[in-house]
Tab-separated table of C-alpha atoms in Angstrom:
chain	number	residue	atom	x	y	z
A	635	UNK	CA	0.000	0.000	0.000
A	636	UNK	CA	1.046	3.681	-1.101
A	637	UNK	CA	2.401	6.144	1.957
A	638	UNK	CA	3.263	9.983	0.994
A	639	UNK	CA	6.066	11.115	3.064
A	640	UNK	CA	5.484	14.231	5.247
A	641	UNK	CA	7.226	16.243	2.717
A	642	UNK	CA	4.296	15.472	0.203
A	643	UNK	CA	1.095	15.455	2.968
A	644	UNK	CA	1.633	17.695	4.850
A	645	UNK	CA	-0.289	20.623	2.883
A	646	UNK	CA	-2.857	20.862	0.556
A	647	UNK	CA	-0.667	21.138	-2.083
A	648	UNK	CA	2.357	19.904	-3.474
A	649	UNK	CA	5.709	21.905	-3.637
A	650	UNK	CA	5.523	21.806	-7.750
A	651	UNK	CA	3.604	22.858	-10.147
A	652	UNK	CA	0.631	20.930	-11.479
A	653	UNK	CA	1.726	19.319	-15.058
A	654	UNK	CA	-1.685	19.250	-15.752
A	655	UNK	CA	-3.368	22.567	-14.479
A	656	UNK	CA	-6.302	21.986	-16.419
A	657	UNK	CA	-8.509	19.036	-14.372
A	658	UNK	CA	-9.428	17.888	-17.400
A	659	UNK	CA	-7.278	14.963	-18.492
A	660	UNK	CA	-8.797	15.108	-22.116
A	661	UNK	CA	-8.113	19.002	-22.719
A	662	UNK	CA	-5.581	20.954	-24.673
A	663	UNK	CA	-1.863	21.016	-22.900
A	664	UNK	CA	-1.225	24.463	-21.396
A	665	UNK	CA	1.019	27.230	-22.133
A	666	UNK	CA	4.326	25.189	-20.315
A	667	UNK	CA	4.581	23.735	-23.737
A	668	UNK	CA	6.701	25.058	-26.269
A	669	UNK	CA	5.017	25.598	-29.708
A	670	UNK	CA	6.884	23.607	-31.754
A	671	UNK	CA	6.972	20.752	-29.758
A	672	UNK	CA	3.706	19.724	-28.628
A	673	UNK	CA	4.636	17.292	-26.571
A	674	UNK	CA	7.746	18.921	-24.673
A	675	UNK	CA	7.896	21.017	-21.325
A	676	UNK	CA	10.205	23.966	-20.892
A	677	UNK	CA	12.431	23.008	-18.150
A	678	UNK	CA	13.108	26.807	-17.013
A	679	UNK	CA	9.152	27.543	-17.646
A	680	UNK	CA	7.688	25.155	-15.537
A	681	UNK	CA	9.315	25.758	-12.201
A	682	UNK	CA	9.962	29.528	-12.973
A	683	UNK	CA	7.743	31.090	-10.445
A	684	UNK	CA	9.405	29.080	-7.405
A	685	UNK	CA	11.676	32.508	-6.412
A	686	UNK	CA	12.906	30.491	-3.209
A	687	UNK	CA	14.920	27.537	-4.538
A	688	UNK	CA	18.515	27.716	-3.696
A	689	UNK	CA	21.106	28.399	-6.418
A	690	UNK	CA	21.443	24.976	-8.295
A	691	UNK	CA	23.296	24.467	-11.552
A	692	UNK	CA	21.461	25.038	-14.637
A	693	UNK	CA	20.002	21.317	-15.775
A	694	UNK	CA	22.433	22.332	-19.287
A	695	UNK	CA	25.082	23.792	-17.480
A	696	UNK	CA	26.340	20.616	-16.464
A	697	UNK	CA	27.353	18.753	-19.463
A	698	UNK	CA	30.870	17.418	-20.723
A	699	UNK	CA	33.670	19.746	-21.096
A	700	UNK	CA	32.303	22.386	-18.538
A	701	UNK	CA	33.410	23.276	-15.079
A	702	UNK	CA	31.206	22.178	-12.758
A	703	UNK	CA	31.462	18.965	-10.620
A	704	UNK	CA	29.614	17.017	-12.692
A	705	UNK	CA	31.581	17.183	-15.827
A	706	UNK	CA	34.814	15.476	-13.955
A	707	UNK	CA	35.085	11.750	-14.677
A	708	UNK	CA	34.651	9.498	-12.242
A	709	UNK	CA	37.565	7.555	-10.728
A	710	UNK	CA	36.178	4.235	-11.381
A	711	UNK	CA	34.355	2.886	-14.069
A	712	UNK	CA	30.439	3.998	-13.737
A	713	UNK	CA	28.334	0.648	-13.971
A	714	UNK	CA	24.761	1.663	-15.684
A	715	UNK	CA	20.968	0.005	-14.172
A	716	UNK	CA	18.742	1.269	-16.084
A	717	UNK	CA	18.118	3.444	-19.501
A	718	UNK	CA	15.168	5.024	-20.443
A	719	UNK	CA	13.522	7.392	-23.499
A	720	UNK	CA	11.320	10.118	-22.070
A	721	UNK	CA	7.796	10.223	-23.729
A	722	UNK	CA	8.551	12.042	-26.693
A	723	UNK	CA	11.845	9.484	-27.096
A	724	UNK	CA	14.085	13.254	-27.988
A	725	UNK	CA	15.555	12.291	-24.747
A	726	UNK	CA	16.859	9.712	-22.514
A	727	UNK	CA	17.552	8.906	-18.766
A	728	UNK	CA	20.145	6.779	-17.841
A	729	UNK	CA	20.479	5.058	-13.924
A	730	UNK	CA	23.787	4.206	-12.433
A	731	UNK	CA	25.558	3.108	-9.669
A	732	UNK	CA	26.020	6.589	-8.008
A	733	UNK	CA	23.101	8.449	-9.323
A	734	UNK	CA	21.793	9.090	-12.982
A	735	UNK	CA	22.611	11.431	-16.011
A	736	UNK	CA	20.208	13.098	-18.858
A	737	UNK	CA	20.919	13.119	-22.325
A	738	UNK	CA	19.627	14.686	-25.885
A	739	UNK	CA	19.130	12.680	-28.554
A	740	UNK	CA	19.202	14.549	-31.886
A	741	UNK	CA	21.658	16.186	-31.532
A	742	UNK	CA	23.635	13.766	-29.113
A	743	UNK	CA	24.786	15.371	-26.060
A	744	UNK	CA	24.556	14.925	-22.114
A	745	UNK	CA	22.205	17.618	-20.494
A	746	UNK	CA	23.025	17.300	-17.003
A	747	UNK	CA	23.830	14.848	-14.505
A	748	UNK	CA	23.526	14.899	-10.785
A	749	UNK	CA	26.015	12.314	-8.377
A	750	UNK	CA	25.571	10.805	-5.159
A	751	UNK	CA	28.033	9.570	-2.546
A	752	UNK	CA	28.035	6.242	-3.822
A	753	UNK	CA	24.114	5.453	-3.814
A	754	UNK	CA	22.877	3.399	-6.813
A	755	UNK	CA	19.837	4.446	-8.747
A	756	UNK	CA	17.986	1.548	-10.113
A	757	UNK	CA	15.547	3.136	-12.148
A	758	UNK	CA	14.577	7.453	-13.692
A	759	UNK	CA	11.968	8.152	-15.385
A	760	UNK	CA	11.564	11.300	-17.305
A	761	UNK	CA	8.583	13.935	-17.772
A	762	UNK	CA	8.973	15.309	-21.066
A	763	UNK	CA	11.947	17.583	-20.615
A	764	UNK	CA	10.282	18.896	-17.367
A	765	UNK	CA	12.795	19.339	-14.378
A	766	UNK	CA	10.576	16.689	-12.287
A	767	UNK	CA	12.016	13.147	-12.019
A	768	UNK	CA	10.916	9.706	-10.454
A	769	UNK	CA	14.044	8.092	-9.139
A	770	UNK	CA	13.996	4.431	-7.738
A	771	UNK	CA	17.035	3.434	-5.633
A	772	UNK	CA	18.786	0.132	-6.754
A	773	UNK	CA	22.367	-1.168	-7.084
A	774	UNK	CA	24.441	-2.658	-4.148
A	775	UNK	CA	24.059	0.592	-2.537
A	776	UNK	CA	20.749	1.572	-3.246
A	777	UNK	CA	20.561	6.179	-3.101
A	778	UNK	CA	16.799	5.400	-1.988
A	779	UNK	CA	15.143	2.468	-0.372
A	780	UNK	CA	14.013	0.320	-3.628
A	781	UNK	CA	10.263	-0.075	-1.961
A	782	UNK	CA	9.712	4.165	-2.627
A	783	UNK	CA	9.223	6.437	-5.702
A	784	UNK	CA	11.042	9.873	-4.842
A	785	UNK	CA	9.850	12.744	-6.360
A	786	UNK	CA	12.933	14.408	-7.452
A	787	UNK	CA	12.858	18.425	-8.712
A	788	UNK	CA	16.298	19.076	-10.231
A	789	UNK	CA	15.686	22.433	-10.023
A	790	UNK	CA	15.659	22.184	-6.144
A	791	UNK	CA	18.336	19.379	-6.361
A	792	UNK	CA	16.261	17.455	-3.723
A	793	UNK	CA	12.930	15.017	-3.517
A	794	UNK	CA	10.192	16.881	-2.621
A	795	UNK	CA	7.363	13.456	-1.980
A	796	UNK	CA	8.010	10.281	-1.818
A	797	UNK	CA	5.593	6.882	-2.505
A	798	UNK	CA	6.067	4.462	-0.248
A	799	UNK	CA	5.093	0.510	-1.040
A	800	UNK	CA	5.398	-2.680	0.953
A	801	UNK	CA	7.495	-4.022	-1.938
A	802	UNK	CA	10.233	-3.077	-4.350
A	803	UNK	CA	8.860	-0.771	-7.145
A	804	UNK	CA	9.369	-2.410	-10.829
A	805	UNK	CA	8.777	0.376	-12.747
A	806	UNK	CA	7.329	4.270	-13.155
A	807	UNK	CA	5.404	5.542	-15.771
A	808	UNK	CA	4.896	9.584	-15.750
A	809	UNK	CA	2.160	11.569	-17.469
A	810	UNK	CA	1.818	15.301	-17.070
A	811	UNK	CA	-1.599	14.331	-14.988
A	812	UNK	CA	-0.629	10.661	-13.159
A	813	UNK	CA	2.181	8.744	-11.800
A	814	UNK	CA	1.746	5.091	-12.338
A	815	UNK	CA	4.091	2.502	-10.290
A	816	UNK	CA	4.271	-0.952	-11.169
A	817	UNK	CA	5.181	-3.547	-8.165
A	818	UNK	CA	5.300	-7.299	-8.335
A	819	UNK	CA	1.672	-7.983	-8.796
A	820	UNK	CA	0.273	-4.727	-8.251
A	821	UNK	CA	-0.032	-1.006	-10.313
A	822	UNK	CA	-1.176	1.939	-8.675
A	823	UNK	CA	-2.450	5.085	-10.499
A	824	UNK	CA	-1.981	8.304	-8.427
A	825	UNK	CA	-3.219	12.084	-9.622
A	826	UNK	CA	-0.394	13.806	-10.107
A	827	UNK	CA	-1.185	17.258	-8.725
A	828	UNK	CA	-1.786	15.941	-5.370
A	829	UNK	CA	-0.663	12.963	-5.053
A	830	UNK	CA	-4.355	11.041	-4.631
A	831	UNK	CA	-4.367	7.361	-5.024
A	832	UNK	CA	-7.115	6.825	-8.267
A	833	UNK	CA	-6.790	3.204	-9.214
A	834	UNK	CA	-5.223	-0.089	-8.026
A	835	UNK	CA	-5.002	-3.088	-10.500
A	836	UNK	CA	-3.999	-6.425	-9.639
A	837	UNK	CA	-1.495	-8.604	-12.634
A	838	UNK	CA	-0.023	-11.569	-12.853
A	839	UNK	CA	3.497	-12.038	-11.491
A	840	UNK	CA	5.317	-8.936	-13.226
A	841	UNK	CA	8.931	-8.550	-12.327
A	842	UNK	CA	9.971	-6.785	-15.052
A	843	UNK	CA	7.558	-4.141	-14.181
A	844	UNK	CA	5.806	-3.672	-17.886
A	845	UNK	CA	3.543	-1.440	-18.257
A	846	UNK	CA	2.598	1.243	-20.931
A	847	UNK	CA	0.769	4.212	-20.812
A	848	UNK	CA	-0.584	6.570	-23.767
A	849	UNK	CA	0.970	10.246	-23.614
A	850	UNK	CA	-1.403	12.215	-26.051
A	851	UNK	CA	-3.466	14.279	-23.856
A	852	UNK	CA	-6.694	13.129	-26.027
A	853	UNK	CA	-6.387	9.901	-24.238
A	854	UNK	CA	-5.631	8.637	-21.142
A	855	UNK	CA	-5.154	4.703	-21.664
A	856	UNK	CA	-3.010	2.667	-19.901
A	857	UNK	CA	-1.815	-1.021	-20.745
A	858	UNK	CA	-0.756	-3.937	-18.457
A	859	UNK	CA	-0.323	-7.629	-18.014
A	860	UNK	CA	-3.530	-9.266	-16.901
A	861	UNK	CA	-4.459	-11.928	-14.674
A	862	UNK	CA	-3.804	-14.486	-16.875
A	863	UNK	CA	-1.122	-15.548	-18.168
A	864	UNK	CA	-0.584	-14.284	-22.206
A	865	UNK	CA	-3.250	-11.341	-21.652
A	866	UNK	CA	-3.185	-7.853	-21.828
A	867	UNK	CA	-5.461	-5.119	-19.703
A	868	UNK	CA	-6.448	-1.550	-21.152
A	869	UNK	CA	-7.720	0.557	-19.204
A	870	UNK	CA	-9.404	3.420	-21.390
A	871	UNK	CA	-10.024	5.997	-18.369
A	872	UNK	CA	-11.665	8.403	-20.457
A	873	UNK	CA	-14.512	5.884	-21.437
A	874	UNK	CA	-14.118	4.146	-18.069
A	875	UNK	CA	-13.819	0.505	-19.942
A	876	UNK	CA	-11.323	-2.101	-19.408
A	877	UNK	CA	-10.304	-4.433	-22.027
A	878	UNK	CA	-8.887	-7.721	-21.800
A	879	UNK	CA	-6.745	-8.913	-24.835
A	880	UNK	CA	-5.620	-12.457	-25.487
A	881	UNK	CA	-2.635	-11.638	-26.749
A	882	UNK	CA	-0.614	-14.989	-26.385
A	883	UNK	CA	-0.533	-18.450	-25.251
A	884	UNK	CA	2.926	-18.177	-23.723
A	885	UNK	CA	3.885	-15.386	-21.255
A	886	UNK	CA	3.847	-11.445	-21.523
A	887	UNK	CA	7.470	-10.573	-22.350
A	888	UNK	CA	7.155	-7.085	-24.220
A	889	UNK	CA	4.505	-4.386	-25.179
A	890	UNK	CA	3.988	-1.017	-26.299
A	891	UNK	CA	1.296	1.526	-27.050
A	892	UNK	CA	1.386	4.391	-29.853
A	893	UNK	CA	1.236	7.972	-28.558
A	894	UNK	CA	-2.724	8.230	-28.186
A	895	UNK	CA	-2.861	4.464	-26.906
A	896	UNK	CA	-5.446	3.164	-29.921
A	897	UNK	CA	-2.963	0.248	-30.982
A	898	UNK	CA	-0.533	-2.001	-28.732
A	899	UNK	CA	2.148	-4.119	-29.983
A	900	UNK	CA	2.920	-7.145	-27.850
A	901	UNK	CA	5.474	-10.356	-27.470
A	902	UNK	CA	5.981	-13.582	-25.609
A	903	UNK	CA	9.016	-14.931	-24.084
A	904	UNK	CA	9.107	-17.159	-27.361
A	905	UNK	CA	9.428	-14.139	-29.246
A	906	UNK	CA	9.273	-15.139	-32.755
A	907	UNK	CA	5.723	-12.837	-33.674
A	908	UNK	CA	4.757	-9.464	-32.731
A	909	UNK	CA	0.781	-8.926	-32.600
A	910	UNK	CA	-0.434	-5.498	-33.273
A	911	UNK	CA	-4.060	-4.944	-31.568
A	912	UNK	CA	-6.598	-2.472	-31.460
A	913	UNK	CA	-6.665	-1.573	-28.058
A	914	UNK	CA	-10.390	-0.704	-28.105
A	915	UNK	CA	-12.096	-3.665	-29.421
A	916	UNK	CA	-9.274	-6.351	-28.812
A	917	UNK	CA	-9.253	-7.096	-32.269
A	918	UNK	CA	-5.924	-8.572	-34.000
A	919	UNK	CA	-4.830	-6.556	-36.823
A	920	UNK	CA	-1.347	-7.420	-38.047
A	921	UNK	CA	1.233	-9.902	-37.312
A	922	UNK	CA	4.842	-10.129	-38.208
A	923	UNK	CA	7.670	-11.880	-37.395
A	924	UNK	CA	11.026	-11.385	-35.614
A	925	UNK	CA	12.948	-14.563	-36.197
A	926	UNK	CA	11.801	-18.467	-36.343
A	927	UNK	CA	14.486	-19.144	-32.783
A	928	UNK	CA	13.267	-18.331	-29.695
A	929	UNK	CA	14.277	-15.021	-29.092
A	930	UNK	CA	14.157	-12.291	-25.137
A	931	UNK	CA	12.036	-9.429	-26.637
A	932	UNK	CA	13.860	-6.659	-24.941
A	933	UNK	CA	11.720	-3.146	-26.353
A	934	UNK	CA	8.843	-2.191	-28.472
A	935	UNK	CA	8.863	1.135	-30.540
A	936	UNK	CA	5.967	2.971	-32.515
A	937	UNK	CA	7.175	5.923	-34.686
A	938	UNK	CA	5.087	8.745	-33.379
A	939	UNK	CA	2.442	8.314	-36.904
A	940	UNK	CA	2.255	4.423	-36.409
A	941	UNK	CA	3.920	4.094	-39.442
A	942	UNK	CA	6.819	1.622	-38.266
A	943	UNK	CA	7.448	-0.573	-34.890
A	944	UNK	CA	10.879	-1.110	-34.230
A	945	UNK	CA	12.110	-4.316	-32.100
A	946	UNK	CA	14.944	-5.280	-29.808
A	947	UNK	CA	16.126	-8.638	-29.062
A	948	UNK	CA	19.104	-10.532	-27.533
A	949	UNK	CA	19.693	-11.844	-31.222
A	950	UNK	CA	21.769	-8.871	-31.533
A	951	UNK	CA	19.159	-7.670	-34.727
A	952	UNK	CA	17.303	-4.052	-34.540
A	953	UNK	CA	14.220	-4.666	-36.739
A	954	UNK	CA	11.524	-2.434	-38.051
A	955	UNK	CA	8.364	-3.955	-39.847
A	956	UNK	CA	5.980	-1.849	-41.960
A	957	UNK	CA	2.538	-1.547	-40.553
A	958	UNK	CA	-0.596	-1.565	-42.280
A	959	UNK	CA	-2.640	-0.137	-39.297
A	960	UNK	CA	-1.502	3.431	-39.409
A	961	UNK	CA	-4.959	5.301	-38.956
A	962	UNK	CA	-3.807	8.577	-37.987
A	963	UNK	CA	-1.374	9.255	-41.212
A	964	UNK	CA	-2.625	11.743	-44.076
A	965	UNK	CA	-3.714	9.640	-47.168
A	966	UNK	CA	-0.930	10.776	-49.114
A	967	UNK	CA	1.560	9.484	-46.834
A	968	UNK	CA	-0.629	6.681	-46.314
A	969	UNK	CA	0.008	5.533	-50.199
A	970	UNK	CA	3.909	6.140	-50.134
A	971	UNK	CA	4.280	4.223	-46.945
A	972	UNK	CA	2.331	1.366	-48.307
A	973	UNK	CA	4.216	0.959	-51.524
A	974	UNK	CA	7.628	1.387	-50.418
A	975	UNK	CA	7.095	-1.518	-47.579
A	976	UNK	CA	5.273	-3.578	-50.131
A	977	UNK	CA	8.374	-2.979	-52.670
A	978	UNK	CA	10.230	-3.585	-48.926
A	979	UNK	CA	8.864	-6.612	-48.469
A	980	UNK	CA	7.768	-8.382	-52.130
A	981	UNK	CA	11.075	-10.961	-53.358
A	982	UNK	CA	12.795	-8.922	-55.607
A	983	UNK	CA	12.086	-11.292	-58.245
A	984	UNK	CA	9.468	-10.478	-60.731
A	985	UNK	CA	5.574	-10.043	-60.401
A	986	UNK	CA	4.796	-13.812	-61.500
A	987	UNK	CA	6.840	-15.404	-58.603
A	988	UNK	CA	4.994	-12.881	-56.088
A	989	UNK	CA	1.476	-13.803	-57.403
A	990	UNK	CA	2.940	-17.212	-57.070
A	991	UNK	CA	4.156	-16.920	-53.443
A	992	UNK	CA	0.131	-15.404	-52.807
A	993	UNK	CA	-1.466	-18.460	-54.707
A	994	UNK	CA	0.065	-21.245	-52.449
A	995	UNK	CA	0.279	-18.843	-49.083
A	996	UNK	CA	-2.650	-20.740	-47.896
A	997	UNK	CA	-1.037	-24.325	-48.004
A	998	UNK	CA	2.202	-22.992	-47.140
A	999	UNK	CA	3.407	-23.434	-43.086
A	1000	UNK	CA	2.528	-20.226	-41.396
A	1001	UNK	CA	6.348	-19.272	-41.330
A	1002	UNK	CA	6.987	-18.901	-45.025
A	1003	UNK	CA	3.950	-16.559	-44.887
A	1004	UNK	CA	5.357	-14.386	-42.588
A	1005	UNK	CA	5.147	-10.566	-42.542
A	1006	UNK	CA	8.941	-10.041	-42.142
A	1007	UNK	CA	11.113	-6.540	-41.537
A	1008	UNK	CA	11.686	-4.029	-43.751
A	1009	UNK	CA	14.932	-3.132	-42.406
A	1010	UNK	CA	17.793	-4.503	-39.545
A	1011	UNK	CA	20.633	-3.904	-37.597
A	1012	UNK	CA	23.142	-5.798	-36.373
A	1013	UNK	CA	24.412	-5.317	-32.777
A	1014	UNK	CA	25.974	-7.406	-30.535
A	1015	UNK	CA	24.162	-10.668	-29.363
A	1016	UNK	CA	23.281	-11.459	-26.203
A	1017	UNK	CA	23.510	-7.538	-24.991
A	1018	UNK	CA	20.419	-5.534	-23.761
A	1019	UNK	CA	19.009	-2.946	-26.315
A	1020	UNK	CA	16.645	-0.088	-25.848
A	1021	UNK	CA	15.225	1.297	-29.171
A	1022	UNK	CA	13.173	4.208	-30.243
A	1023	UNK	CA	12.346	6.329	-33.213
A	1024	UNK	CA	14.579	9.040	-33.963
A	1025	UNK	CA	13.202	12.938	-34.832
A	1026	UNK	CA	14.911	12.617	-38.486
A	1027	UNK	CA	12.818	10.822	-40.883
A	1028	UNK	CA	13.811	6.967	-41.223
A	1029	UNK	CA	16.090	6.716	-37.810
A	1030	UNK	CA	15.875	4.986	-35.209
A	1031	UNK	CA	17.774	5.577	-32.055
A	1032	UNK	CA	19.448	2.502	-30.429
A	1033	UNK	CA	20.511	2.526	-26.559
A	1034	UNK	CA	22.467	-0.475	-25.115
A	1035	UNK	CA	23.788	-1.462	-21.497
A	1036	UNK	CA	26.986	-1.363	-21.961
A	1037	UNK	CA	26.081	2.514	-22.863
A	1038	UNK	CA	26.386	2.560	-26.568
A	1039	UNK	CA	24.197	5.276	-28.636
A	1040	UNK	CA	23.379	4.640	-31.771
A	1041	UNK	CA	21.524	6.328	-34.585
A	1042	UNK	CA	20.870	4.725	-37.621
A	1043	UNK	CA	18.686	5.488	-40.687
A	1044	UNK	CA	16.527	2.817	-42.823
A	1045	UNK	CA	15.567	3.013	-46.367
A	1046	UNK	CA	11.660	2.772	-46.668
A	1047	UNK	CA	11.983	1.278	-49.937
A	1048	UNK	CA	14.672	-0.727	-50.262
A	1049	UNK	CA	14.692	-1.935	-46.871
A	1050	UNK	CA	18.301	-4.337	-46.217
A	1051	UNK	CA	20.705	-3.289	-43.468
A	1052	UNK	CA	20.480	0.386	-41.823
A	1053	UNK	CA	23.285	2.732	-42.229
A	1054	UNK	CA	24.713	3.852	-38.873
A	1055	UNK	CA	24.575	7.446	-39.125
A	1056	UNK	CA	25.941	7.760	-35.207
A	1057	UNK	CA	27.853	5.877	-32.230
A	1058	UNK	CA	28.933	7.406	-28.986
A	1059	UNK	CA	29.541	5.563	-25.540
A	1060	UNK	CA	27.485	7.677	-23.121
A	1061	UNK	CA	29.459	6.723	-20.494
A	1062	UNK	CA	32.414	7.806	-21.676
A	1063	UNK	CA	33.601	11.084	-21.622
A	1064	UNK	CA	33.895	12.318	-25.208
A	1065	UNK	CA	37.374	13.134	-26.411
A	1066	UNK	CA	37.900	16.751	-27.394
């Protein structure tokens, strides 16, 4: 069960600005957000009427190559927990062994980091490019007790709330108007203005805390495993309906929503297909396929139209697979997507064989009749990727535990390997 500290109860309101000062989750963002990114917050705007905080360094002051504390390398090697893309995926959040660092995607560059005395954080998750944080102690020498969500403002350098559980916290999901926290076999769904406890949903054993939630402020759906095992819950809040999807036979091992939470891509621990469903009516409405070996489904990715889904595995192999469910592209785009995949995807021999390959798909074992990628890239095997869409058209953004960055592009058209456009090791400092 959820505690707030005294820090967070102990008035009527919190110490930070409301996200969300509109009540109403389904209204238009307010004016925090910059114009040409609808879905970003101004870190300077949001906390700039808070006169009283003590003189901290500026969150982009503290980046490589400057003079602060934070730019020196550390003596020993940093060992990284956790990585993270913020909603948006322009930026990411990456937890380490003695506290956590921020960085820009496009273009690549570290926006601030803050260090402990040795305490571990085992898991930060981002709000847009707002200055509030949800930090999750871990390591061997955990910063925070692994059983709390702090409520970190970076403009204050200090946690100003806490969530307190009576188990370790698997995961955090932030929207500008709730703070969701996964546990073992438990999510809880607070208001984040105040802190309020809305919703509590019981799952099957989850230790690798999944859990999705939609971030267009139309919608306000949120995804997690069920009570049985190979099923999916939506929660549409909005419409107050729950959906339960029978996703697989085999256990949850991956899934993600698009940005307004109308389709969810999922995988099993077998990891050979990826199911895309309509998150409304349940309904199945495309299927592809990784790989024909068993494979650990490590992320999920929607480009922000629905236009691509990129995949991560221990294979080593980046993949992204054309989809045919894109409802909220223009019709023009609509057309050139579809071609170049099916050009992506046809053999490259001539029409005959491909009416061929149709005529017999029906006899044919289901594998041969595969929906297969469009486009791959080859990483190491057996290490722990993180991928997301990149802001340039056709890139994807690749983060790995061992704190690679990479940024690749992939030909719509011709599909084939991706041409790595980018590599830096983030926790490195970069050579001048």
């Amino acid at each position: 069960m959820a505690t707030l500290s005294a820090s967070a109860s102990s008035s009527a309101s919190p110490p930070w600005l409301n996200p969300n000062p509109n009540p109403n989750p389904n209204s238009n963002p307010g004016p925090n957000f910059l114009p040409d990114q609808s879905q970003t917050l101004d870190f300077d705007s949001l906390m700039a009427s808070q006169s009283q905080s003590p003189p901290h360094h500026s969150p982009t002051a503290a980046s490589p190559g400057s003079s602060s504390a934070a730019a020196a390398a550390p003596a020993e090697l940093t060992s990284l927990l956790h990585v993270s893309f913020n909603q948006d995926q322009a930026c990411f959040a990456a937890a380490t062994d003695n506290g956590f660092r921020i960085y820009n995607c496009d273009p690549f560059r570290e926006l601030f980091r803050r260090e402990f005395d040795g305490g571990g954080i085992g898991h930060v998750e981002m709000l847009f490019r707002c200055n509030i944080l949800a930090l999750v102690g871990g390591g061997s020498h955990p910063q925070y007790p692994p059983n709390k969500v702090m409520i970190w403002d970076d403009h204050q350098g200090r946690c100003i709330g806490e969530l307190s559980f009576r188990a370790p916290v698997r995961g955090v999901r932030l929207r500008r108007d709730r703070i969701v926290v996964v546990v073992e076999q438990k999510i809880f769904v607070y208001n984040f203005a105040d802190l309020k406890l809305l919703h509590q949903i019981e799952t099957v054993a989850n230790p690798k805390g999944l859990c999705a939630v939609s971030h267009s402020s139309d919608y306000l759906v949120l995804a997690c495993p069920g009570l049985v095992k190979g099923q999916i819950r939506v929660e549409h809040y909005a419409q107050k309906k729950t959906k339960f999807i029978p996703a697989h036979d085999s256990r949850i091992a991956c899934f993600a929503l698009t940005l307004d939470g109308q389709l969810i891509a999922t995988a099993s621990c077998k990891g050979t297909l990826i199911r895309i469903f309509d998150t409304d009516s349940g309904t199945l409405l495309q299927e592809v396929r990784r790989g024909a070996n068993v494979a650990e489904i490590f992320s999920l990715a929607f480009s922000s139209a629905a236009q691509w889904l990129a995949v991560s595995s221990d294979k080593g192999t980046v993949h992204v697979f054309s989809l045919k469910v894109n409802s909220n592209v223009p019709d023009h785009e609509k057309s050139q997507h579809s071609s170049s995949s099916d050009a992506a995807i046809t053999p490259s021999s001539p029409s005959s064989s491909s009416r061929s390959f149709i005529k017999f798909k029906g006899v044919l074992p289901k594998y041969f009749s595969s929906e297969w990628s469009v486009a791959k890239f080859h990483l190491n095997e057996g290490s722990h990727y993180t991928v997301a869409f990149g802001l340039q058209k056709n890139t994807v953004v690749i983060l790995g535990m061992d704190g690679s960055f990479y940024r690749c592009q992939f030909d719509p058209g011709h599909g084939g390997e991706m041409t790595q456009l980018e590599y830096h090791n983030f926790l490195k400092p970069e050579s001048s």
